[in-house]
XYZ file of C-alpha atoms in Angstrom:
517
model
C 23.726 56.009 -34.828
C 23.479 57.796 -37.975
C 23.201 61.372 -36.936
C 26.148 61.036 -34.167
C 28.316 59.635 -37.730
C 26.650 62.558 -40.093
C 26.970 64.957 -37.941
C 30.352 67.634 -38.031
C 31.795 69.368 -35.397
C 33.146 71.965 -37.415
C 34.224 74.626 -34.418
C 36.971 72.331 -33.380
C 40.472 72.273 -35.458
C 43.651 70.567 -35.249
C 43.778 68.334 -32.063
C 40.687 68.535 -30.969
C 38.365 67.813 -33.670
C 40.240 64.633 -34.509
C 40.068 64.070 -31.070
C 36.199 64.989 -31.520
C 36.627 62.615 -34.192
C 37.692 58.984 -32.946
C 35.158 60.009 -30.009
C 32.137 60.455 -32.335
C 33.553 57.439 -33.465
C 33.123 55.309 -30.658
C 30.701 56.329 -30.263
C 28.697 55.493 -32.933
C 30.438 51.717 -32.823
C 28.966 51.107 -29.415
C 25.989 52.654 -29.553
C 25.573 49.997 -33.068
C 26.769 47.235 -30.464
C 23.936 47.938 -27.996
C 21.001 48.214 -30.360
C 21.733 44.783 -31.345
C 22.489 43.078 -27.957
C 18.701 44.815 -27.181
C 17.595 43.278 -30.184
C 18.709 40.057 -29.523
C 17.604 40.433 -25.610
C 14.195 41.998 -26.542
C 14.807 38.242 -28.801
C 15.895 36.076 -26.227
C 13.063 37.259 -23.783
C 10.374 36.613 -26.414
C 11.449 33.075 -26.663
C 11.827 32.230 -23.399
C 8.197 34.402 -22.469
C 6.586 31.417 -25.669
C 8.664 28.644 -23.829
C 6.570 29.647 -20.681
C 3.250 30.111 -22.082
C 3.795 26.779 -23.751
C 4.800 25.314 -19.282
C 1.118 26.936 -18.116
C -0.671 24.915 -20.671
C 0.898 22.429 -19.432
C 0.876 22.306 -16.377
C -2.676 23.655 -16.382
C -3.334 20.089 -18.581
C -1.333 18.393 -15.783
C -3.576 19.982 -13.140
C -6.919 18.934 -15.111
C -5.894 15.949 -15.525
C -5.341 14.918 -12.220
C -8.651 16.009 -10.736
C -10.560 13.711 -13.360
C -8.844 10.724 -11.856
C -9.147 11.983 -8.100
C -5.632 12.936 -7.842
C -4.552 16.496 -6.999
C -0.885 17.832 -7.128
C 0.329 19.846 -3.972
C 1.906 23.007 -4.462
C 5.427 21.289 -3.032
C 5.133 18.511 -6.430
C 3.189 15.552 -4.463
C 0.552 13.639 -5.877
C -2.333 12.781 -3.853
C -5.296 10.866 -4.114
C -8.470 11.866 -3.206
C -10.679 9.039 -4.395
C -12.863 7.762 -2.582
C -15.802 5.126 -2.212
C -16.171 2.573 -5.429
C -13.289 4.445 -7.615
C -10.595 3.641 -4.731
C -10.590 0.002 -5.987
C -10.409 0.622 -9.624
C -6.122 -1.180 -10.796
C -5.402 1.919 -13.089
C -4.477 4.181 -10.186
C -0.997 3.204 -9.601
C -0.477 3.370 -13.012
C -1.811 6.987 -13.531
C -0.422 7.953 -10.197
C 2.890 7.386 -11.637
C 2.105 8.617 -15.293
C 0.738 11.740 -13.051
C 3.897 11.973 -11.116
C 6.250 12.183 -13.952
C 4.172 14.875 -15.763
C 4.584 17.045 -12.666
C 8.734 16.445 -12.990
C 8.712 16.894 -16.733
C 7.409 20.285 -15.889
C 9.934 20.864 -13.174
C 12.164 19.953 -15.065
C 11.704 21.284 -18.666
C 11.238 25.006 -15.701
C 14.568 24.766 -15.160
C 16.020 24.474 -19.091
C 13.679 27.614 -19.421
C 15.354 29.432 -16.439
C 19.104 28.780 -17.639
C 18.615 28.850 -21.034
C 17.405 32.464 -21.297
C 20.178 33.795 -18.263
C 22.722 31.926 -20.459
C 21.951 34.322 -23.484
C 21.268 37.449 -21.207
C 24.807 36.342 -19.492
C 26.569 36.258 -22.902
C 24.833 39.293 -23.842
C 26.558 40.822 -21.113
C 29.917 39.171 -21.813
C 29.696 40.769 -24.688
C 29.209 44.315 -23.917
C 31.461 43.919 -21.507
C 34.461 42.883 -24.007
C 33.861 45.268 -26.371
C 33.542 48.334 -24.179
C 35.714 50.805 -24.111
C 38.073 52.046 -21.275
C 37.158 48.958 -19.694
C 40.046 46.246 -19.734
C 40.365 42.731 -20.816
C 41.474 41.325 -17.390
C 37.295 42.710 -16.079
C 35.553 41.508 -18.857
C 37.188 37.466 -18.591
C 36.304 38.275 -14.600
C 32.546 39.197 -14.968
C 32.476 35.995 -17.301
C 34.631 33.289 -14.683
C 31.948 34.203 -12.175
C 29.157 33.592 -14.644
C 30.752 30.671 -15.444
C 30.985 30.177 -11.746
C 27.578 31.008 -11.634
C 25.550 28.525 -13.354
C 28.272 25.981 -12.448
C 26.834 26.505 -8.954
C 23.411 26.677 -10.253
C 23.431 24.133 -12.644
C 24.902 21.236 -9.279
C 22.370 22.904 -7.600
C 20.075 21.952 -9.696
C 21.296 18.430 -10.012
C 21.364 18.539 -6.184
C 17.220 19.204 -6.129
C 16.596 15.637 -8.638
C 18.324 13.663 -6.491
C 16.067 14.700 -3.307
C 13.279 14.113 -5.895
C 14.020 10.787 -5.785
C 14.966 10.412 -2.819
C 11.979 11.852 -2.065
C 9.636 9.643 -4.521
C 11.656 6.127 -2.627
C 10.564 7.473 0.897
C 7.182 7.922 -1.053
C 7.395 4.365 -2.269
C 8.712 3.072 0.585
C 5.836 5.046 3.780
C 3.086 3.413 0.464
C 4.210 0.010 0.546
C 4.010 -0.382 4.149
C 0.428 1.691 3.966
C -0.463 -1.315 1.253
C 0.847 -4.124 3.327
C -0.981 -2.815 6.693
C -3.972 -2.384 4.991
C -3.293 -5.616 3.583
C -3.018 -7.170 7.072
C -5.566 -6.493 8.631
C -8.023 -7.298 6.189
C -6.629 -10.577 6.557
C -6.801 -10.505 10.099
C -10.537 -9.920 9.703
C -10.741 -12.670 7.230
C -9.063 -15.145 9.482
C -10.419 -14.532 12.876
C -14.265 -15.480 10.399
C -12.229 -18.423 9.406
C -12.182 -19.413 12.522
C -15.565 -19.053 13.897
C -17.693 -21.450 13.772
C -20.756 -21.257 12.053
C -23.797 -21.725 13.861
C -24.431 -24.903 10.776
C -21.443 -26.596 11.606
C -21.929 -27.020 15.889
C -24.570 -28.590 14.706
C -23.355 -30.685 12.360
C -20.041 -31.255 14.514
C -22.546 -32.188 17.736
C -25.833 -33.192 16.578
C -24.883 -34.363 12.813
C -27.290 -31.978 11.205
C -26.711 -31.708 8.385
C -26.478 -27.328 6.539
C -29.260 -25.949 5.068
C -27.745 -24.999 1.185
C -28.476 -21.028 1.898
C -26.471 -21.529 5.293
C -23.291 -22.936 3.450
C -23.500 -20.509 -0.062
C -24.109 -17.368 3.099
C -21.124 -18.729 4.449
C -19.252 -19.155 1.459
C -20.618 -15.439 0.017
C -19.212 -13.964 4.049
C -15.969 -15.397 3.398
C -15.290 -14.729 -0.701
C -15.995 -10.782 0.219
C -13.590 -10.677 3.458
C -11.242 -11.944 1.113
C -11.994 -9.913 -1.426
C -11.875 -6.542 0.718
C -7.607 -7.853 1.387
C -7.019 -7.650 -1.641
C -8.990 -4.076 -1.756
C -7.467 -3.336 1.163
C -3.321 -3.922 -0.774
C -5.007 -2.016 -4.000
C -6.318 1.157 -1.835
C -3.433 1.052 0.554
C -6.392 2.150 3.162
C -8.605 -0.911 4.964
C -11.567 -0.053 3.480
C -13.313 -2.879 6.125
C -15.246 -4.732 3.715
C -17.654 -7.299 5.368
C -16.346 -5.733 8.948
C -18.868 -6.444 11.282
C -17.101 -5.076 14.428
C -18.362 -4.545 18.158
C -21.953 -4.913 19.625
C -22.937 -1.854 20.124
C -26.180 -1.006 22.839
C -27.344 2.950 24.169
C -29.419 4.020 26.350
C -33.356 2.582 26.426
C -35.502 6.320 25.484
C -38.879 6.214 26.587
C -40.583 7.540 23.618
C -44.413 8.608 25.647
C -45.749 9.959 22.455
C -46.087 5.722 21.176
C -47.820 4.783 24.330
C -51.137 5.988 23.818
C -51.219 3.822 19.736
C -52.953 0.915 18.920
C -51.720 -2.056 18.745
C -54.436 -5.336 18.499
C -54.000 -7.220 15.695
C -50.581 -8.574 12.669
C -51.002 -5.153 11.054
C -49.811 -2.822 14.320
C -46.891 -4.939 14.435
C -46.188 -4.826 10.684
C -46.537 -1.006 11.238
C -44.258 -1.101 14.046
C -41.627 -3.021 11.517
C -42.075 -0.360 8.806
C -41.924 2.453 11.480
C -38.570 1.515 12.666
C -36.967 2.449 10.274
C -36.972 5.086 10.280
C -35.189 5.893 14.077
C -32.065 6.265 11.899
C -33.571 9.421 11.128
C -33.788 11.375 13.691
C -32.149 14.266 14.894
C -29.062 12.817 17.122
C -28.986 9.373 15.890
C -26.247 7.182 14.419
C -27.629 3.911 14.109
C -30.976 2.448 14.226
C -33.115 1.383 17.395
C -34.922 -1.399 18.375
C -38.777 -0.344 19.673
C -39.327 -3.169 22.795
C -42.761 -2.745 24.025
C -43.877 -3.189 27.335
C -47.712 -4.284 28.128
C -49.039 -5.202 30.966
C -52.748 -5.763 32.158
C -54.321 -6.133 34.954
C -53.092 -9.352 37.632
C -50.453 -10.494 34.920
C -46.890 -10.466 33.928
C -45.286 -7.505 31.709
C -45.070 -9.208 28.479
C -42.879 -7.541 25.431
C -43.429 -7.388 21.510
C -40.048 -6.433 19.999
C -39.715 -4.370 16.400
C -36.440 -4.853 14.661
C -34.955 -2.901 11.769
C -33.796 -4.358 8.655
C -30.982 -3.564 6.043
C -31.300 0.411 6.587
C -27.983 0.595 4.313
C -28.342 0.113 0.308
C -26.840 -2.417 -1.827
C -25.345 -0.111 -4.312
C -23.532 2.368 -1.537
C -20.171 2.013 -0.179
C -21.769 2.265 3.304
C -23.878 -1.046 2.291
C -20.955 -3.001 2.607
C -18.066 -1.536 4.227
C -18.915 -1.832 8.308
C -21.161 1.555 8.434
C -21.335 1.615 12.402
C -25.837 1.071 11.475
C -24.195 -2.289 11.592
C -28.150 -3.316 9.445
C -26.167 -3.649 5.877
C -25.630 -6.107 2.831
C -22.336 -8.348 4.397
C -24.532 -9.119 7.832
C -27.327 -10.504 5.628
C -25.129 -12.894 4.461
C -23.490 -12.736 8.065
C -26.556 -13.623 9.230
C -27.546 -16.124 7.858
C -24.313 -17.652 7.798
C -23.336 -17.772 10.812
C -26.889 -17.313 12.529
C -25.078 -14.140 14.600
C -23.973 -10.544 13.894
C -23.054 -7.391 16.091
C -26.923 -6.358 15.623
C -28.263 -9.238 16.915
C -26.039 -9.373 19.986
C -26.546 -5.775 20.282
C -30.451 -6.236 20.095
C -30.447 -8.965 22.852
C -28.750 -6.709 24.876
C -31.234 -4.600 24.609
C -33.951 -6.747 24.993
C -32.166 -8.003 28.693
C -31.377 -4.264 29.388
C -35.772 -3.398 28.972
C -37.098 -6.643 30.510
C -34.264 -5.912 33.785
C -36.120 -2.527 34.401
C -39.802 -3.476 34.583
C -39.162 -6.918 36.731
C -41.951 -9.488 36.812
C -41.746 -13.213 36.258
C -38.941 -15.344 36.285
C -38.770 -16.361 32.281
C -40.900 -13.024 30.141
C -42.804 -13.935 27.522
C -41.873 -12.021 24.274
C -43.036 -11.645 20.716
C -39.848 -10.837 17.933
C -40.801 -9.085 14.551
C -38.606 -7.755 11.943
C -38.551 -6.704 8.172
C -36.236 -7.970 5.379
C -32.645 -8.644 7.587
C -34.481 -7.693 11.489
C -36.434 -11.067 10.664
C -33.400 -13.027 10.188
C -32.294 -11.678 13.482
C -35.666 -13.140 15.413
C -35.407 -16.121 14.401
C -31.635 -16.326 15.432
C -32.613 -15.173 18.397
C -34.983 -17.331 18.918
C -32.417 -20.427 17.917
C -30.162 -19.072 19.749
C -29.976 -21.656 23.494
C -28.694 -18.636 25.542
C -32.032 -16.055 24.802
C -34.393 -18.704 24.324
C -33.994 -20.268 28.083
C -34.662 -16.918 29.288
C -37.315 -15.945 27.607
C -40.674 -17.464 27.030
C -40.579 -17.313 23.109
C -45.415 -16.575 22.440
C -44.066 -15.549 18.694
C -42.319 -14.537 15.881
C -43.340 -12.201 12.745
C -41.526 -11.587 10.336
C -42.073 -9.804 6.668
C -39.609 -10.686 3.112
C -37.350 -13.023 5.411
C -35.987 -16.018 4.412
C -35.881 -17.985 7.746
C -36.563 -21.555 6.698
C -32.846 -22.619 7.053
C -32.119 -21.431 11.270
C -33.278 -23.539 13.661
C -36.170 -22.203 15.845
C -37.698 -24.572 18.955
C -40.487 -26.336 16.982
C -42.650 -24.778 19.839
C -42.444 -21.333 19.133
C -45.217 -20.446 16.384
C -43.318 -19.279 13.400
C -45.066 -16.377 10.162
C -43.651 -16.056 7.736
C -45.459 -12.604 5.163
C -43.869 -13.350 1.133
C -44.865 -11.485 -1.125
C -45.108 -13.652 -4.456
C -41.840 -11.711 -6.906
C -40.942 -10.472 -3.566
C -37.030 -12.809 -4.172
C -35.534 -12.044 -0.879
C -37.510 -14.250 1.573
C -36.331 -16.794 -0.847
C -32.743 -16.809 -0.895
C -33.009 -19.017 1.506
C -34.683 -22.077 -0.253
C -36.945 -23.281 1.373
C -35.282 -24.580 3.943
C -33.259 -26.788 1.405
C -31.425 -29.838 2.650
C -31.578 -28.784 6.277
C -33.886 -29.855 8.625
C -37.427 -29.298 8.406
C -39.367 -26.118 10.237
C -42.876 -27.458 10.975
C -43.198 -24.153 13.295
C -43.037 -21.749 9.995
C -45.501 -21.125 7.835
C -45.267 -18.961 4.590
C -48.280 -16.737 3.560
C -48.024 -16.158 0.461
C -49.519 -13.208 -0.806
C -50.505 -12.334 -4.674
C -48.728 -9.572 -6.242
C -50.546 -6.068 -6.812
C -51.229 -5.164 -10.060
C -48.442 -2.053 -10.810
C -46.426 -3.278 -8.363
C -43.247 -3.759 -9.966
C -39.379 -4.157 -9.459
C -37.349 -4.968 -6.333
C -38.614 -1.389 -4.467
C -42.149 -2.259 -4.980
C -42.452 -6.511 -4.269
C -40.002 -6.056 -1.152
C -40.783 -2.793 0.562
C -41.890 -2.270 3.411
C -45.630 -0.443 2.433
C -46.195 -2.933 0.067
C -46.335 -5.522 3.228
C -47.770 -3.130 5.315
C -50.621 -2.041 2.907
C -51.954 -5.891 2.244
C -51.711 -7.272 5.623
C -53.867 -4.909 6.978
C -55.895 -5.595 4.532
C -56.140 -9.588 5.457
C -56.820 -8.574 9.021
C -60.215 -7.385 7.548
C -62.192 -10.641 6.798
C -63.652 -11.330 4.174
C -61.789 -8.239 1.872
C -58.899 -9.104 0.920
C -57.708 -10.167 -2.607
C -54.083 -11.519 -1.415
C -54.710 -14.632 0.200
C -57.018 -17.885 -0.826
C -56.590 -18.602 2.681
C -56.509 -16.384 5.212
C -57.238 -18.463 8.790
C -52.985 -18.786 8.875
C -52.594 -15.327 9.627
C -55.920 -14.865 12.027
C -55.209 -18.437 13.775
C -51.233 -17.027 14.831
C -53.401 -14.038 15.754
C -55.539 -15.595 18.111
C -51.889 -17.454 19.237
C -50.547 -14.049 20.624
C -53.223 -12.328 21.302
C -53.037 -12.186 24.939
C -49.881 -10.312 24.324
C -51.958 -6.769 23.037
C -52.967 -4.462 26.187
C -57.065 -5.028 27.193
C -59.513 -2.754 29.119
C -57.314 -1.275 32.066
C -53.675 -2.571 30.724
C -51.397 -0.197 29.922
C -48.554 0.469 26.711
C -44.338 1.608 28.018
C -42.916 2.368 24.269
C -38.620 2.255 25.187
C -36.273 2.405 21.714
C -32.591 1.438 22.264
C -29.927 2.704 19.875
C -28.555 -0.788 18.064
C -25.413 -1.180 15.248
C -21.553 -1.697 16.008
C -18.654 0.041 17.692
């Protein structure tokens, strides 16, 4: 502009020179004004860029915070929970969700504010340029300003409408969320009421026969109902049916003949313990969704078929979500409580149906002879089957062998021989409090096994391998270090000896997947 101002058109004289000087003045003035506007526009751009950078930082922080709380912010600004397992029950999640949603709306407001402020500053600069432009009428400038004002008013109305729509969507979300939470709570309450309306076995015996219940039965019933009530509250908090303590309905698969097991040794209680351990692994076989009960058919020449049943115990870990939320395997920790407190579970009914199906395919005798075995919860199921009058009417129960199982509270018929192996420091079989408070069970023999050097912790004390190793040692007369008196074990072995194959006797092994629907 300085060069233009200092220029001297010497070749022009008179009116032409005056006109050139006037035009030169206008150009200088307009150029100076344009430079100032460019400086202001650059400043506006720089300020907007700084605000956008701050917004990007805020957006990143909001996304990171949401992820840290197991939430996701969608492209549309919705806040979605991705919590699983125990974290769903954290009562702070409702607060976190509102906090994140508020952050999102604040960012949206700031983005719109930056947009409006930047557009307004540029428009003002443009309006000034119009008003000062040479040869442009004031009317054009006013029209442009009016159009700009109208555009901004329209933008403001659009923004306001968008915010009202956001509030409407929030209200819809609140209504839908409240409905989901109440529906989930209702499912939990229905489950609790169904269980509360079901008579436990001990209550039927009390009302029908005046038989007092054992302490363990009453405590287990109370714990199971408490778990169901807590599950209803958990549903209300999470808005989803978590199926806490849900025993569902029984599932029974088709019997599978396992030829590879037909040639195994079956000669004493140590072999029964081996089978009790092996059935745990059936749930890990390809295509399996549940554990299987193993039913062995023993056919000796000239004798009707006899049966030995190995029932799997608890298959879900106590510290996992599946251990308490109605896993289809059917032998979770909630089923332990129901089995002791109510005397039956879905898995108990499924095992009974599996036995009925296999025995129906091997006719012989009107009341098949059977031995029931199981470790931990498998022993509870075995004891509950024997205590079920309908099962005892259909089968001649030749014996029950359990390991690490609290079965003293089950009303097993007194003519059924029962042996329960109890490792010295294993707490699980002691949870029946020795049947305290209930009827005496003289036919149940608890075999107390000494603790081994180096055994420490529940896994060692209660583990299947521990019982398998010690029972195998016990069956070698005179070599065991685990019992002061081994005679009860050998007596039981003698009483069930007819169930072992003899001479040309054969074994047919079937596995049936059992659990919950």
